[in-house]
C-alpha positions as a Markdown table, in Angstrom:
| # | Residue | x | y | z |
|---|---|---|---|---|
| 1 | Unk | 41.1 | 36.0 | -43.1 |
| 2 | Unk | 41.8 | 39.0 | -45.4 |
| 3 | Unk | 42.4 | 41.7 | -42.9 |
| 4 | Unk | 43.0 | 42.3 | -39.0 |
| 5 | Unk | 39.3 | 43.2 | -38.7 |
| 6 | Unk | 38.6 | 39.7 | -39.9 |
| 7 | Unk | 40.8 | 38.2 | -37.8 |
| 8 | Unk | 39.5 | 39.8 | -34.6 |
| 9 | Unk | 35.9 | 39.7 | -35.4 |
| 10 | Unk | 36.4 | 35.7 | -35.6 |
| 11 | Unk | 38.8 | 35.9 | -32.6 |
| 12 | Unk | 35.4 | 37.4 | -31.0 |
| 13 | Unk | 32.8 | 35.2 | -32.3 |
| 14 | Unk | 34.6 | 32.1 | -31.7 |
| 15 | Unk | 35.9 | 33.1 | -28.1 |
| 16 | Unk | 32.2 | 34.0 | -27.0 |
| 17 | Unk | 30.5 | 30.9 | -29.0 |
| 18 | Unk | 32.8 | 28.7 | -27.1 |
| 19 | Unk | 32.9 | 30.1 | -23.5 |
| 20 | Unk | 29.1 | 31.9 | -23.4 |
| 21 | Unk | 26.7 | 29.7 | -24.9 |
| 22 | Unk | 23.8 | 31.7 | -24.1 |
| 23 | Unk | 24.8 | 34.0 | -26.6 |
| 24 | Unk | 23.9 | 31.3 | -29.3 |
| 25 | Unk | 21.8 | 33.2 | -32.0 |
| 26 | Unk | 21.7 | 36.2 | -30.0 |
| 27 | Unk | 25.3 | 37.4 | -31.4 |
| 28 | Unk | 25.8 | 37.5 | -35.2 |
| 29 | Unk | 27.6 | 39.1 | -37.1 |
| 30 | Unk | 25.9 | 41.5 | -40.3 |
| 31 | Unk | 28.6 | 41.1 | -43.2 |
| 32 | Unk | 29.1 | 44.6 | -44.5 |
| 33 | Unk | 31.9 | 44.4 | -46.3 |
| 34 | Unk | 31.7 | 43.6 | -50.2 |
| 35 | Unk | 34.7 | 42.8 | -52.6 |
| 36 | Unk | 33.7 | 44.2 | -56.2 |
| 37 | Unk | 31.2 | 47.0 | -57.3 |
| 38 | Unk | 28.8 | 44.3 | -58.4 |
| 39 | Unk | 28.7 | 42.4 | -55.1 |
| 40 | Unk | 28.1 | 45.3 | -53.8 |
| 41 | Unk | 25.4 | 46.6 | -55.8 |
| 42 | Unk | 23.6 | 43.0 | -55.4 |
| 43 | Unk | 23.8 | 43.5 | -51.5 |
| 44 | Unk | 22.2 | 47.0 | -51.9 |
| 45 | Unk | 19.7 | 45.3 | -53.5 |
| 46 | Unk | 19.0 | 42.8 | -51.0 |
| 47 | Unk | 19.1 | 45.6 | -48.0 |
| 48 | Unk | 22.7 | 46.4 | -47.6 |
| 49 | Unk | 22.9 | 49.4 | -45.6 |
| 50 | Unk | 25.8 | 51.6 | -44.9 |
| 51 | Unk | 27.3 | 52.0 | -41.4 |
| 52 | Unk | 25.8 | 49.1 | -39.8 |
| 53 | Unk | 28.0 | 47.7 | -37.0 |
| 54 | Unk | 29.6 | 44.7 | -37.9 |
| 55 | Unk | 28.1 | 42.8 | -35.1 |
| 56 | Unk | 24.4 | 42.5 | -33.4 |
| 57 | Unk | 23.5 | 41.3 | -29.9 |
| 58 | Unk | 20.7 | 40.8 | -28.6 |
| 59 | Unk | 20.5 | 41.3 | -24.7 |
| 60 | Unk | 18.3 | 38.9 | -22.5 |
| 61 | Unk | 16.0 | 41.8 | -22.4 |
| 62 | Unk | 15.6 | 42.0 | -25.8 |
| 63 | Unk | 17.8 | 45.0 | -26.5 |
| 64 | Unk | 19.8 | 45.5 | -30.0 |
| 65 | Unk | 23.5 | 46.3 | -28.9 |
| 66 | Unk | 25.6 | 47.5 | -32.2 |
| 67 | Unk | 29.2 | 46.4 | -31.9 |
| 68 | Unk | 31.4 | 47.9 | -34.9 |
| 69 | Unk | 34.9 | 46.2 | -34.8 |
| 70 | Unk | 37.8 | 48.2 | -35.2 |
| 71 | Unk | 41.5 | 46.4 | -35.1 |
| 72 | Unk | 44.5 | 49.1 | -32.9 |
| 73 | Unk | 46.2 | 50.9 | -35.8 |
| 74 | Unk | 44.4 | 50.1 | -38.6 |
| 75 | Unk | 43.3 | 53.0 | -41.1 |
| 76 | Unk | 39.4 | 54.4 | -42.4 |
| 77 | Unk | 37.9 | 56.4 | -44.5 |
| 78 | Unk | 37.0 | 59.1 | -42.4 |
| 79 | Unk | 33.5 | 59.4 | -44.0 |
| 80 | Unk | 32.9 | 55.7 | -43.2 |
| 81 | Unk | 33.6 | 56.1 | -39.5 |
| 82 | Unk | 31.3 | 59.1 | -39.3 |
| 83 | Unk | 28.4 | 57.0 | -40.7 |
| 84 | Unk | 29.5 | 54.1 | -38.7 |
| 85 | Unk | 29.6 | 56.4 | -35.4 |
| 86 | Unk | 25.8 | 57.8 | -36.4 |
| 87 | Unk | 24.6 | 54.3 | -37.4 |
| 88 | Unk | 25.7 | 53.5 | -33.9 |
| 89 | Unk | 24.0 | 56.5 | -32.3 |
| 90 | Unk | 20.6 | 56.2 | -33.5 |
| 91 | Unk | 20.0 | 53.2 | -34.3 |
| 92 | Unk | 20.4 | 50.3 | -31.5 |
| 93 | Unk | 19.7 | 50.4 | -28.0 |
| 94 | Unk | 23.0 | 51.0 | -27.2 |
| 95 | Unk | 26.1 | 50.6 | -29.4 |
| 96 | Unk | 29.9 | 50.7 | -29.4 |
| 97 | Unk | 32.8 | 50.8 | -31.3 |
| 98 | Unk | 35.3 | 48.0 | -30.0 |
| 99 | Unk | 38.8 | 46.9 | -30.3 |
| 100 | Unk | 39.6 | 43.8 | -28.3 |
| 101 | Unk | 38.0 | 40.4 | -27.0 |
| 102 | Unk | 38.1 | 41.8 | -24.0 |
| 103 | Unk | 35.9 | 44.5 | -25.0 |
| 104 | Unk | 33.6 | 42.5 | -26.9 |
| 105 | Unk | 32.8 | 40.3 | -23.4 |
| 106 | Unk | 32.4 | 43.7 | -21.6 |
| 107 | Unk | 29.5 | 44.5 | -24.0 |
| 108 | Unk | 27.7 | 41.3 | -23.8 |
| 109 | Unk | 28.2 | 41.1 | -20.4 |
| 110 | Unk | 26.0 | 45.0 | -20.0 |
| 111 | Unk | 29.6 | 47.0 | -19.9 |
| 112 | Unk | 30.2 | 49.9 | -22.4 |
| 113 | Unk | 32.8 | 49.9 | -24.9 |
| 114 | Unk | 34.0 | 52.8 | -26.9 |
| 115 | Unk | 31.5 | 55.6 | -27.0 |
| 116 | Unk | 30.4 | 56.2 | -30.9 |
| 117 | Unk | 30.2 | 60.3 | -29.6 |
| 118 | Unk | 33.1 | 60.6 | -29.0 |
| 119 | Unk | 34.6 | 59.0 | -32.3 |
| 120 | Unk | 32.2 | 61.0 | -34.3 |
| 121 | Unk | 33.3 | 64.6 | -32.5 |
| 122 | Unk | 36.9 | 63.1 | -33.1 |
| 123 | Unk | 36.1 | 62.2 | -37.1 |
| 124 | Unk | 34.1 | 65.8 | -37.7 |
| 125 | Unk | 37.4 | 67.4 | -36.0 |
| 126 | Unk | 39.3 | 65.7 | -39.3 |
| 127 | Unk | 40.7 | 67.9 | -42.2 |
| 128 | Unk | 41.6 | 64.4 | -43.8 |
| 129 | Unk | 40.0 | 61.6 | -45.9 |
| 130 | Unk | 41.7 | 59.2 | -44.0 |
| 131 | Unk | 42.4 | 58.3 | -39.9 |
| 132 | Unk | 44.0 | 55.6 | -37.8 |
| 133 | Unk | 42.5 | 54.0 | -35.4 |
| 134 | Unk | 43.6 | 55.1 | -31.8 |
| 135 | Unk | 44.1 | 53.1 | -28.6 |
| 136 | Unk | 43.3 | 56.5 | -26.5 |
| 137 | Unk | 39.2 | 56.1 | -27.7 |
C-alpha cells in the first residue's frame, strides 16, 4: 500500500468484512485518490468529485454515513480538508472523519466519530497551506 491511509483503510475494510458480515455491499470504499494529471482528468470525467469521504456505509435504515479516513500524524492540504469537512457536512446522512479501526466499528455500529465541524472551524482557523493531523479531534 502506498501510504498510511492505505494501509488503514484496508486494515478497516478487511477487519469489518471479516468480523461483520452484514456489512457486505453496504461498506465500500469510493477511490478518490488519482496518481497523474491524466488519471485524474479521466476520473473527472467519469464523476470524480472532490471531497468525497473515502468510505460509504449504508445503515440498515438506509442512511449514507460518509467516513473520510485520516491516519494520526500524517499531513494535508489544508484546502483539501476544508472540502473534505463540507463534503462531510452536507452531503450524507451523517458523516465523520476517522482515524482508527476502532473508530471505523463505532460508526457502523450508529456511534459518532470525529465531528467534520469541528475540523472545518479548526482548518478555517489555519494561516497555512498545510496541517497535521491531530489525535485531540
Amino acid at each position: 500500500m502506498p501510504n498510511s491511509e492505505h494501509r488503514l483503510q484496508a486494515k478497516i475494510f478487511i477487519e469489518i468484512w471479516n468480523t461483520m458480515p452484514e456489512t457486505h455491499g453496504f461498506l465500500f470504499s469510493t477511490f478518490q485518490e488519482t496518481l497523474t494529471p491524466a488519471e485524474g482528468a479521466i476520473k473527472k470525467s467519469l464523476g470524480l468529485v472532490a471531497g468525497v469521504s473515502d468510505m460509504i456505509y449504508i445503515t440498515p435504515k438506509k442512511e449514507m454515513i460518509g467516513i473520510e479516513l485520516k491516519a494520526p500524524d500524517s499531513y494535508h492540504k489544508v484546502v483539501h480538508i476544508i472540502a473534505q469537512a463540507q463534503w462531510l457536512i452536507n452531503v450524507p446522512n451523517k458523516g465523520y472523519f476517522c482515524d482508527s479501526l476502532e473508530m471505523a466499528k463505532k460508526i457502523i455500529n450508529g456511534e459518532e466519530g470525529i465531528d467534520p465541524k469541528k475540523v472545518l472551524d479548526y482548518a478555517l482557523s489555519l494561516k497555512t497551506e498545510s496541517m497535521k493531523w491531530l489525535k485531540e479531534f
